[in-house]
Tab-separated table of C-alpha atoms in Angstrom:
chain	number	residue	atom	x	y	z
A	125	UNK	CA	175.766	130.612	134.085
A	126	UNK	CA	177.557	130.198	130.670
A	127	UNK	CA	174.410	128.602	129.444
A	128	UNK	CA	172.344	131.431	130.670
A	129	UNK	CA	174.522	134.060	129.127
A	130	UNK	CA	174.373	132.206	125.744
A	131	UNK	CA	170.635	131.832	125.941
A	132	UNK	CA	170.089	135.554	126.812
A	133	UNK	CA	172.364	136.735	123.922
A	134	UNK	CA	170.178	134.693	121.605
A	135	UNK	CA	167.088	136.306	122.976
A	136	UNK	CA	168.947	139.689	122.795
A	137	UNK	CA	169.593	138.976	119.147
A	138	UNK	CA	165.940	138.403	118.265
A	139	UNK	CA	164.235	140.573	120.785
A	140	UNK	CA	166.505	143.631	121.438
A	141	UNK	CA	168.192	144.306	118.215
A	142	UNK	CA	165.047	143.885	116.030
A	143	UNK	CA	162.584	145.793	118.049
A	144	UNK	CA	162.113	149.565	118.357
A	145	UNK	CA	162.603	149.948	122.063
A	146	UNK	CA	166.053	150.751	123.649
A	147	UNK	CA	166.729	151.120	127.265
A	148	UNK	CA	170.354	152.303	128.056
A	149	UNK	CA	169.746	152.671	131.725
A	150	UNK	CA	168.724	149.016	132.083
A	151	UNK	CA	169.663	147.046	128.920
A	152	UNK	CA	167.554	144.240	127.945
A	153	UNK	CA	169.991	141.605	128.462
A	154	UNK	CA	170.166	142.228	132.103
A	155	UNK	CA	166.273	141.980	132.456
A	156	UNK	CA	166.628	138.659	130.630
A	157	UNK	CA	169.367	137.530	133.028
A	158	UNK	CA	167.189	138.583	135.997
A	159	UNK	CA	164.443	136.481	134.691
A	160	UNK	CA	166.567	133.289	134.225
A	161	UNK	CA	168.988	133.619	137.143
A	162	UNK	CA	166.899	135.332	139.769
A	163	UNK	CA	169.388	138.216	140.093
A	164	UNK	CA	170.674	141.255	138.351
A	165	UNK	CA	174.533	141.508	137.680
A	166	UNK	CA	176.413	144.557	138.765
A	167	UNK	CA	175.817	147.573	136.516
A	168	UNK	CA	178.663	148.815	134.374
A	169	UNK	CA	179.841	152.235	133.208
A	170	UNK	CA	180.249	153.170	129.567
A	171	UNK	CA	181.794	156.666	128.942
A	172	UNK	CA	179.823	158.457	126.329
A	173	UNK	CA	181.234	161.073	124.127
A	174	UNK	CA	179.407	164.167	122.893
A	175	UNK	CA	180.986	164.599	119.560
A	176	UNK	CA	181.577	162.332	116.561
A	177	UNK	CA	185.312	163.506	116.359
A	178	UNK	CA	186.639	162.277	119.711
A	179	UNK	CA	189.218	159.457	120.007
A	180	UNK	CA	187.558	156.010	119.820
A	181	UNK	CA	186.706	154.652	123.434
A	182	UNK	CA	188.018	151.519	124.818
A	183	UNK	CA	185.323	149.368	126.481
A	184	UNK	CA	186.179	146.649	128.861
A	185	UNK	CA	183.110	144.758	130.158
A	186	UNK	CA	182.522	141.233	131.412
A	187	UNK	CA	179.182	140.727	129.795
A	188	UNK	CA	178.484	143.873	127.937
A	189	UNK	CA	175.470	143.487	125.622
A	190	UNK	CA	176.495	146.671	123.773
A	191	UNK	CA	179.942	145.409	123.249
A	192	UNK	CA	179.354	145.266	119.383
A	193	UNK	CA	177.436	148.547	119.035
A	194	UNK	CA	178.979	151.568	117.252
A	195	UNK	CA	180.548	154.474	119.067
A	196	UNK	CA	177.849	156.197	121.107
A	197	UNK	CA	178.819	159.573	119.636
A	198	UNK	CA	177.059	158.682	116.350
A	199	UNK	CA	173.615	159.405	118.025
A	200	UNK	CA	171.779	161.898	116.016
A	201	UNK	CA	174.019	161.768	112.947
A	202	UNK	CA	172.002	162.669	109.713
A	203	UNK	CA	174.984	162.922	107.192
A	204	UNK	CA	176.926	159.500	107.198
A	205	UNK	CA	180.507	159.785	108.585
A	206	UNK	CA	181.903	156.208	108.594
A	207	UNK	CA	185.013	157.174	110.581
A	208	UNK	CA	182.860	158.172	113.668
A	209	UNK	CA	181.789	154.572	114.196
A	210	UNK	CA	185.175	153.480	115.148
A	211	UNK	CA	185.475	152.043	118.562
A	212	UNK	CA	187.977	149.623	120.383
A	213	UNK	CA	186.775	146.785	122.675
A	214	UNK	CA	188.432	144.468	124.955
A	215	UNK	CA	187.735	140.846	124.174
A	216	UNK	CA	189.219	137.519	125.437
A	217	UNK	CA	191.863	135.725	123.365
A	218	UNK	CA	194.049	132.686	123.691
A	219	UNK	CA	197.672	132.811	122.656
A	220	UNK	CA	198.676	129.544	120.816
A	221	UNK	CA	201.428	128.356	118.495
A	222	UNK	CA	200.508	128.983	114.874
A	223	UNK	CA	200.888	125.179	113.943
A	224	UNK	CA	197.936	124.217	116.355
A	225	UNK	CA	195.565	126.859	115.575
A	226	UNK	CA	193.249	124.795	113.465
A	227	UNK	CA	193.054	122.304	116.260
A	228	UNK	CA	192.240	124.902	118.807
A	229	UNK	CA	189.523	126.390	116.719
A	230	UNK	CA	187.989	123.079	116.147
A	231	UNK	CA	188.129	122.087	119.741
A	232	UNK	CA	186.692	125.409	121.156
A	233	UNK	CA	184.341	125.983	118.337
A	234	UNK	CA	181.643	126.848	120.810
A	235	UNK	CA	183.644	129.568	122.511
A	236	UNK	CA	185.429	131.031	119.516
A	237	UNK	CA	184.252	134.417	118.200
A	238	UNK	CA	181.698	133.740	115.400
A	239	UNK	CA	180.768	137.264	114.418
A	240	UNK	CA	180.748	137.608	110.509
A	241	UNK	CA	183.384	140.216	109.253
A	242	UNK	CA	185.725	139.831	112.270
A	243	UNK	CA	188.734	137.550	112.207
A	244	UNK	CA	188.970	134.726	114.639
A	245	UNK	CA	192.693	134.532	114.426
A	246	UNK	CA	195.125	137.394	114.514
A	247	UNK	CA	198.881	137.774	114.502
A	248	UNK	CA	200.740	138.334	117.745
A	249	UNK	CA	202.992	141.465	117.131
A	250	UNK	CA	205.490	140.366	119.710
A	251	UNK	CA	205.813	136.620	118.630
A	252	UNK	CA	205.760	135.712	114.779
A	253	UNK	CA	205.326	131.962	115.843
A	254	UNK	CA	202.289	132.473	117.858
A	255	UNK	CA	198.700	133.740	117.066
A	256	UNK	CA	195.894	135.007	119.038
A	257	UNK	CA	192.621	133.090	118.830
A	258	UNK	CA	189.674	135.615	119.663
A	259	UNK	CA	186.909	134.183	121.832
A	260	UNK	CA	183.402	135.163	122.210
A	261	UNK	CA	183.231	137.741	125.069
A	262	UNK	CA	179.533	136.750	125.869
A	263	UNK	CA	180.665	133.078	126.429
A	264	UNK	CA	183.800	133.927	128.163
A	265	UNK	CA	182.450	136.854	130.165
A	266	UNK	CA	184.971	136.545	133.136
A	267	UNK	CA	188.006	136.273	130.973
A	268	UNK	CA	188.543	132.849	132.289
A	269	UNK	CA	187.762	129.506	130.721
A	270	UNK	CA	185.531	126.680	132.153
A	271	UNK	CA	186.820	123.306	133.313
A	272	UNK	CA	185.917	121.542	130.167
A	273	UNK	CA	187.757	124.150	127.886
A	274	UNK	CA	190.821	124.001	130.191
A	275	UNK	CA	190.927	120.060	129.780
A	276	UNK	CA	190.834	120.423	126.128
A	277	UNK	CA	193.547	123.051	126.100
A	278	UNK	CA	195.704	120.816	128.420
A	279	UNK	CA	195.496	117.885	125.880
A	280	UNK	CA	196.807	120.298	123.188
A	281	UNK	CA	199.486	121.598	125.481
A	282	UNK	CA	198.006	125.074	125.359
A	283	UNK	CA	198.268	127.265	128.505
A	284	UNK	CA	194.655	128.244	129.419
A	285	UNK	CA	195.412	131.825	130.446
A	286	UNK	CA	193.014	134.154	128.699
A	287	UNK	CA	194.591	137.446	127.419
A	288	UNK	CA	192.732	140.740	126.857
A	289	UNK	CA	192.879	141.538	123.329
A	290	UNK	CA	191.978	145.173	122.143
A	291	UNK	CA	189.739	144.649	119.088
A	292	UNK	CA	189.172	147.642	116.676
A	293	UNK	CA	185.617	147.813	115.269
A	294	UNK	CA	184.865	150.018	112.304
A	295	UNK	CA	181.809	150.788	110.222
A	296	UNK	CA	182.390	147.731	108.022
A	297	UNK	CA	181.966	145.502	111.223
A	298	UNK	CA	178.509	146.653	112.241
A	299	UNK	CA	175.198	145.358	110.764
A	300	UNK	CA	172.817	147.825	109.221
A	301	UNK	CA	170.228	147.655	112.092
A	302	UNK	CA	173.121	148.160	114.586
A	303	UNK	CA	174.202	151.234	112.895
A	304	UNK	CA	170.644	152.671	112.534
A	305	UNK	CA	169.719	151.847	116.119
A	306	UNK	CA	172.868	153.607	117.229
A	307	UNK	CA	171.919	156.703	115.126
A	308	UNK	CA	168.261	157.203	115.461
A	309	UNK	CA	166.979	158.638	118.802
A	310	UNK	CA	166.509	156.118	121.543
A	311	UNK	CA	163.123	154.464	121.780
A	312	UNK	CA	162.261	155.096	118.242
A	313	UNK	CA	161.548	152.342	115.656
A	314	UNK	CA	164.369	151.378	113.478
A	315	UNK	CA	163.548	150.234	109.961
A	316	UNK	CA	166.192	148.078	108.147
A	317	UNK	CA	163.878	145.959	106.128
A	318	UNK	CA	163.122	146.875	102.469
A	319	UNK	CA	161.827	145.347	99.211
A	320	UNK	CA	164.377	144.692	96.586
A	321	UNK	CA	163.426	145.242	92.906
A	322	UNK	CA	166.578	144.385	90.862
A	323	UNK	CA	169.216	146.986	91.846
A	324	UNK	CA	166.665	149.103	93.824
A	325	UNK	CA	165.906	148.824	97.356
A	326	UNK	CA	162.426	150.192	98.332
A	327	UNK	CA	161.723	151.554	101.673
A	328	UNK	CA	158.589	152.796	103.609
A	329	UNK	CA	159.981	155.194	106.131
A	330	UNK	CA	157.934	156.456	109.029
A	331	UNK	CA	157.674	160.298	109.721
A	332	UNK	CA	160.288	160.164	112.594
A	333	UNK	CA	162.765	158.477	110.323
A	334	UNK	CA	162.711	161.053	107.467
A	335	UNK	CA	165.306	163.471	108.831
A	336	UNK	CA	167.658	160.589	108.676
A	337	UNK	CA	166.552	159.139	105.279
A	338	UNK	CA	169.705	159.850	103.378
A	339	UNK	CA	171.801	158.249	105.855
A	340	UNK	CA	169.546	155.258	106.102
A	341	UNK	CA	169.563	155.024	102.324
A	342	UNK	CA	173.456	155.123	102.255
A	343	UNK	CA	173.638	152.381	104.979
A	344	UNK	CA	171.288	150.049	103.156
A	345	UNK	CA	173.303	150.521	99.886
A	346	UNK	CA	176.553	149.945	101.836
A	347	UNK	CA	175.358	146.749	103.560
A	348	UNK	CA	173.651	144.971	100.650
A	349	UNK	CA	175.797	144.093	97.592
A	350	UNK	CA	174.140	144.753	94.335
A	351	UNK	CA	171.930	147.675	95.612
A	352	UNK	CA	172.925	150.587	93.751
A	353	UNK	CA	169.746	152.860	94.189
A	354	UNK	CA	167.559	153.227	97.296
A	355	UNK	CA	164.173	154.923	97.189
A	356	UNK	CA	161.370	155.935	99.679
A	357	UNK	CA	157.649	155.920	98.870
A	358	UNK	CA	156.424	159.412	99.362
A	359	UNK	CA	152.827	158.964	98.642
A	360	UNK	CA	150.114	156.332	98.726
A	361	UNK	CA	149.579	154.073	95.642
A	362	UNK	CA	147.489	155.731	93.083
A	363	UNK	CA	144.452	153.619	92.521
A	364	UNK	CA	144.238	154.403	88.788
A	365	UNK	CA	147.645	153.454	87.651
A	366	UNK	CA	148.946	151.691	90.868
A	367	UNK	CA	152.258	153.652	91.023
A	368	UNK	CA	153.331	156.095	93.671
A	369	UNK	CA	155.796	159.008	93.881
A	370	UNK	CA	159.149	158.250	95.331
A	371	UNK	CA	162.376	159.922	96.403
A	372	UNK	CA	165.812	158.630	95.636
A	373	UNK	CA	167.725	158.453	98.905
A	374	UNK	CA	171.168	157.144	97.837
A	375	UNK	CA	172.900	155.962	94.705
A	376	UNK	CA	172.168	156.387	91.073
A	377	UNK	CA	168.883	157.790	89.856
A	378	UNK	CA	168.165	154.903	87.566
A	379	UNK	CA	164.801	153.277	88.214
A	380	UNK	CA	164.702	151.016	85.124
A	381	UNK	CA	165.559	147.705	86.286
A	382	UNK	CA	165.441	143.933	85.784
A	383	UNK	CA	163.819	141.332	88.035
A	384	UNK	CA	163.448	137.626	88.006
A	385	UNK	CA	160.402	135.882	89.528
A	386	UNK	CA	159.669	132.097	89.244
A	387	UNK	CA	162.372	131.804	86.787
A	388	UNK	CA	160.983	134.378	84.368
A	389	UNK	CA	162.888	137.631	83.741
A	390	UNK	CA	161.067	141.025	83.600
A	391	UNK	CA	162.076	144.513	82.884
A	392	UNK	CA	160.231	147.679	84.119
A	393	UNK	CA	160.499	151.337	85.108
A	394	UNK	CA	160.021	151.099	88.960
A	395	UNK	CA	158.824	154.645	89.082
A	396	UNK	CA	155.996	154.230	86.493
A	397	UNK	CA	154.479	150.780	87.033
A	398	UNK	CA	153.448	148.567	89.888
A	399	UNK	CA	155.703	145.706	91.030
A	400	UNK	CA	155.792	143.864	94.286
A	401	UNK	CA	158.326	141.131	94.895
A	402	UNK	CA	156.117	139.874	97.815
A	403	UNK	CA	153.490	138.564	95.423
A	404	UNK	CA	155.781	136.105	93.711
A	405	UNK	CA	154.241	133.028	95.546
A	406	UNK	CA	150.707	134.187	94.809
A	407	UNK	CA	151.475	134.600	91.139
A	408	UNK	CA	152.910	131.083	90.912
A	409	UNK	CA	149.820	129.706	92.913
A	410	UNK	CA	147.305	130.960	90.371
A	411	UNK	CA	149.444	129.966	87.403
A	412	UNK	CA	149.797	126.388	88.935
A	413	UNK	CA	145.958	126.198	88.559
A	414	UNK	CA	146.180	126.545	84.796
A	415	UNK	CA	146.365	123.763	82.415
A	416	UNK	CA	147.705	123.925	78.612
A	417	UNK	CA	144.766	125.044	76.387
A	418	UNK	CA	143.133	127.112	79.166
A	419	UNK	CA	141.993	130.661	78.763
A	420	UNK	CA	143.092	133.403	80.951
A	421	UNK	CA	141.662	136.845	81.115
A	422	UNK	CA	144.012	139.198	83.159
A	423	UNK	CA	141.972	142.280	83.791
A	424	UNK	CA	144.600	144.427	85.543
A	425	UNK	CA	147.693	142.580	84.175
A	426	UNK	CA	150.476	145.132	85.126
A	427	UNK	CA	153.782	144.099	83.280
A	428	UNK	CA	152.642	140.426	83.081
A	429	UNK	CA	153.370	138.333	86.173
A	430	UNK	CA	150.238	136.231	85.694
A	431	UNK	CA	150.040	136.676	81.821
A	432	UNK	CA	153.526	135.673	80.811
A	433	UNK	CA	153.953	132.446	82.799
A	434	UNK	CA	150.414	131.512	81.741
A	435	UNK	CA	151.424	131.867	78.157
A	436	UNK	CA	154.585	129.735	78.797
A	437	UNK	CA	152.164	127.045	80.016
A	438	UNK	CA	150.621	127.121	76.670
A	439	UNK	CA	147.500	128.904	77.661
A	440	UNK	CA	145.662	131.449	75.599
A	441	UNK	CA	146.029	134.840	77.216
A	442	UNK	CA	144.074	138.103	77.083
A	443	UNK	CA	145.862	140.709	79.251
A	444	UNK	CA	144.884	144.232	79.979
A	445	UNK	CA	146.107	147.183	81.884
A	446	UNK	CA	144.769	150.900	81.976
A	447	UNK	CA	148.323	152.377	82.678
A	448	UNK	CA	150.018	153.212	79.277
A	449	UNK	CA	153.488	152.489	80.972
A	450	UNK	CA	152.256	149.113	82.162
A	451	UNK	CA	150.946	148.214	78.851
A	452	UNK	CA	154.225	149.195	77.072
A	453	UNK	CA	156.234	147.152	79.554
A	454	UNK	CA	153.775	144.239	79.200
A	455	UNK	CA	154.493	144.235	75.427
A	456	UNK	CA	158.115	144.448	75.992
A	457	UNK	CA	158.278	141.483	78.544
A	458	UNK	CA	156.011	139.296	76.279
A	459	UNK	CA	158.812	139.856	73.487
A	460	UNK	CA	161.530	139.369	75.973
A	461	UNK	CA	160.091	135.971	77.021
A	462	UNK	CA	159.021	134.990	73.480
A	463	UNK	CA	155.414	134.779	74.223
A	464	UNK	CA	154.214	137.903	72.301
A	465	UNK	CA	152.255	135.691	69.658
A	466	UNK	CA	150.253	134.015	72.571
A	467	UNK	CA	149.354	137.112	74.488
A	468	UNK	CA	146.695	139.630	73.224
A	469	UNK	CA	147.432	142.819	75.058
A	470	UNK	CA	144.989	145.613	75.714
A	471	UNK	CA	145.146	149.164	77.186
A	472	UNK	CA	141.778	149.774	78.355
A	473	UNK	CA	139.759	150.484	81.505
A	474	UNK	CA	138.967	147.150	83.365
A	475	UNK	CA	135.173	147.461	82.854
A	476	UNK	CA	135.626	148.132	79.077
A	477	UNK	CA	137.914	145.067	78.884
A	478	UNK	CA	135.237	142.840	80.450
A	479	UNK	CA	132.445	144.215	78.441
A	480	UNK	CA	134.432	144.100	75.201
A	481	UNK	CA	137.114	141.497	74.589
A	482	UNK	CA	136.294	139.252	77.477
A	483	UNK	CA	132.528	139.230	76.484
A	484	UNK	CA	133.191	138.653	72.933
A	485	UNK	CA	135.662	135.862	73.485
A	486	UNK	CA	133.246	134.037	75.978
A	487	UNK	CA	130.247	134.582	73.637
A	488	UNK	CA	132.147	132.839	71.011
A	489	UNK	CA	133.857	130.009	72.885
A	490	UNK	CA	131.228	128.981	75.432
A	491	UNK	CA	128.445	127.750	73.109
A	492	UNK	CA	130.998	125.459	71.479
A	493	UNK	CA	131.995	123.790	74.643
A	494	UNK	CA	131.111	120.157	74.814
A	495	UNK	CA	130.554	118.183	77.975
A	496	UNK	CA	133.753	116.104	77.371
A	497	UNK	CA	136.056	119.324	76.637
A	498	UNK	CA	138.330	120.322	79.398
A	499	UNK	CA	139.093	123.884	78.495
A	500	UNK	CA	138.693	126.183	81.559
A	501	UNK	CA	138.251	129.941	81.530
A	502	UNK	CA	140.050	132.016	84.383
A	503	UNK	CA	139.591	135.700	85.119
A	504	UNK	CA	142.207	137.310	87.252
A	505	UNK	CA	141.301	140.517	88.989
A	506	UNK	CA	144.332	141.782	90.893
A	507	UNK	CA	143.516	145.292	91.897
A	508	UNK	CA	142.843	144.775	95.548
A	509	UNK	CA	141.755	148.348	96.394
A	510	UNK	CA	139.023	148.220	93.796
A	511	UNK	CA	138.527	144.810	92.097
A	512	UNK	CA	135.443	143.802	94.112
A	513	UNK	CA	133.638	146.903	92.867
A	514	UNK	CA	134.074	145.690	89.193
A	515	UNK	CA	132.258	142.429	89.884
A	516	UNK	CA	128.843	143.811	88.965
A	517	UNK	CA	130.048	143.774	85.242
A	518	UNK	CA	129.291	140.093	85.232
A	519	UNK	CA	125.646	140.473	85.860
A	520	UNK	CA	124.015	139.417	82.587
A	521	UNK	CA	127.243	139.773	80.729
A	522	UNK	CA	126.122	137.102	78.244
A	523	UNK	CA	122.844	136.550	76.500
A	524	UNK	CA	121.559	133.162	75.700
A	525	UNK	CA	121.197	129.621	77.336
A	526	UNK	CA	123.865	128.884	79.872
A	527	UNK	CA	126.733	126.691	78.985
A	528	UNK	CA	127.435	123.520	80.873
A	529	UNK	CA	128.405	124.269	84.614
A	530	UNK	CA	131.921	122.909	84.090
A	531	UNK	CA	132.467	125.565	81.435
A	532	UNK	CA	131.476	128.528	83.672
A	533	UNK	CA	134.521	130.953	84.131
A	534	UNK	CA	136.362	131.031	87.411
A	535	UNK	CA	136.995	134.427	88.882
A	536	UNK	CA	140.050	135.103	91.193
A	537	UNK	CA	139.388	138.451	92.686
A	538	UNK	CA	141.676	140.303	95.061
A	539	UNK	CA	140.721	142.612	97.835
A	540	UNK	CA	141.968	144.303	101.093
A	541	UNK	CA	140.103	143.966	104.310
A	542	UNK	CA	140.458	145.567	107.793
A	543	UNK	CA	137.413	143.548	109.096
A	544	UNK	CA	137.919	141.152	112.143
A	545	UNK	CA	136.805	138.313	109.813
A	546	UNK	CA	138.309	139.286	106.499
A	547	UNK	CA	137.162	136.096	104.599
A	548	UNK	CA	133.532	136.739	105.382
A	549	UNK	CA	134.004	140.454	104.639
A	550	UNK	CA	135.329	140.097	101.219
A	551	UNK	CA	132.690	137.431	100.355
A	552	UNK	CA	129.811	139.523	101.524
A	553	UNK	CA	131.209	142.582	99.385
A	554	UNK	CA	131.526	140.236	96.453
A	555	UNK	CA	127.947	138.988	96.856
A	556	UNK	CA	126.668	142.590	97.083
A	557	UNK	CA	128.329	143.344	93.719
A	558	UNK	CA	127.126	140.172	92.149
A	559	UNK	CA	123.509	140.204	93.527
A	560	UNK	CA	123.646	136.650	94.673
A	561	UNK	CA	125.042	134.410	97.405
A	562	UNK	CA	128.364	132.579	97.061
A	563	UNK	CA	127.710	130.400	100.010
A	564	UNK	CA	129.297	126.945	99.413
A	565	UNK	CA	130.485	128.115	96.006
A	566	UNK	CA	133.605	130.065	96.693
A	567	UNK	CA	136.982	129.799	98.566
A	568	UNK	CA	139.177	132.528	100.085
A	569	UNK	CA	142.865	132.496	100.257
A	570	UNK	CA	144.818	134.804	102.541
A	571	UNK	CA	147.623	136.305	100.422
A	572	UNK	CA	149.514	138.414	102.839
A	573	UNK	CA	149.312	140.826	105.694
A	574	UNK	CA	149.640	144.351	104.176
A	575	UNK	CA	149.756	146.224	107.437
A	576	UNK	CA	148.572	145.853	110.978
A	577	UNK	CA	144.831	144.755	110.808
A	578	UNK	CA	144.983	144.929	107.022
A	579	UNK	CA	144.870	141.751	104.983
A	580	UNK	CA	145.045	140.965	101.262
A	581	UNK	CA	142.932	138.101	100.153
A	582	UNK	CA	141.881	136.285	97.003
A	583	UNK	CA	138.347	135.217	96.512
A	584	UNK	CA	137.863	132.438	93.874
A	585	UNK	CA	134.531	131.339	92.594
A	586	UNK	CA	132.786	130.197	89.438
A	587	UNK	CA	130.346	132.796	88.104
A	588	UNK	CA	126.837	131.433	88.716
A	589	UNK	CA	124.840	130.787	85.412
A	590	UNK	CA	121.833	132.992	86.661
A	591	UNK	CA	124.347	135.854	87.090
A	592	UNK	CA	126.426	135.595	84.049
A	593	UNK	CA	123.554	134.962	81.591
A	594	UNK	CA	120.470	136.949	80.507
A	595	UNK	CA	118.049	134.534	78.949
A	596	UNK	CA	116.365	135.921	75.784
A	597	UNK	CA	112.580	136.759	76.066
A	598	UNK	CA	110.313	133.990	74.405
């Protein structure tokens, strides 16, 4: 039975506290117990209060899955009142002499309370020579120890009688998801996850969470050291400048922040430029493909997460972004990382950048390439909502005889897809823009899942010579 309770508690932690559903009439742990033991334990009674300002309740339960949940009276709270989360619960404890506390903790480490933020050893107010060792109520549900634990205590000359200790829980003892689950209406999804951008926590709240947004913001800030500002996105990303409107939910109204990605520091104004910490692995993957002396054209460069590390790998970099704010922060971060002499920055439309500086550089460099030269040209197009539509620019971008196949530029084009076969979808869309087949000449990499049934992918291919070049008439 103890094993089953421990197993169900672990299932509860992953399945109950992290999902949207909540069932107070038949808690999830009882269903789990029923599945594994074939029977349902006797139901228990929890007295609920209807106001935030009643005296904290005392809960004594033999295997209560809600033992560490906040006071039930906080349900529906929209303005954070930390005092209202207090409650007192009854937990098992062993009275031991203070000089053998460490030995007891070591011997009963599987049964001792392990919850972060709660003391496992507390003083005995009636005996200064003794201490109470708090036990895990989920592992000692009947307030009595098993045979093996009793044998261990007998060897330590400790009386195996389990006492009932009144443990006070406060707002500080609860995790953010536990607090939010207790506050939001039952059965509604709880969001405790966020993107961290320096000192800023960025949330994407659902409509049903908006009445509680300021409380959610405060809880996120309280429970995550270093977070001093919490914001919520209030509009979809603007496809022109890739930024979005946001509301400050809690903390200081300071959206200029510092971040570090792949050991490179960046500074930015999060309200005016695009930054997504979930793309750090992808930035690193592309940069790893580059070798010293290669040339990188970054068509939608943002503040430089591809351009700056490429420059630090001793590549020649041409970086462009249409957003004037992104261009300004790109220049700033190039200087910050001491690569401003290695990056040529532009503030242009992507098509104009490809038809201007990119065409000019390729027209100059490709005819000079020799078979033995190993310089590679890479074009990164990280604007997933629109980048595929820009591929038609490569049709006859250059005039003349094609260079050697090894010198043809490699394009890394990003896109979103809601198709059942996203790789085939993005390849077919790219082929439509280029006017040629890429079968056997491209690779597709799944970057991340953006939303249910929406994937972000990277399509990489060398531009076919018959697409890139327009041969002069004889």
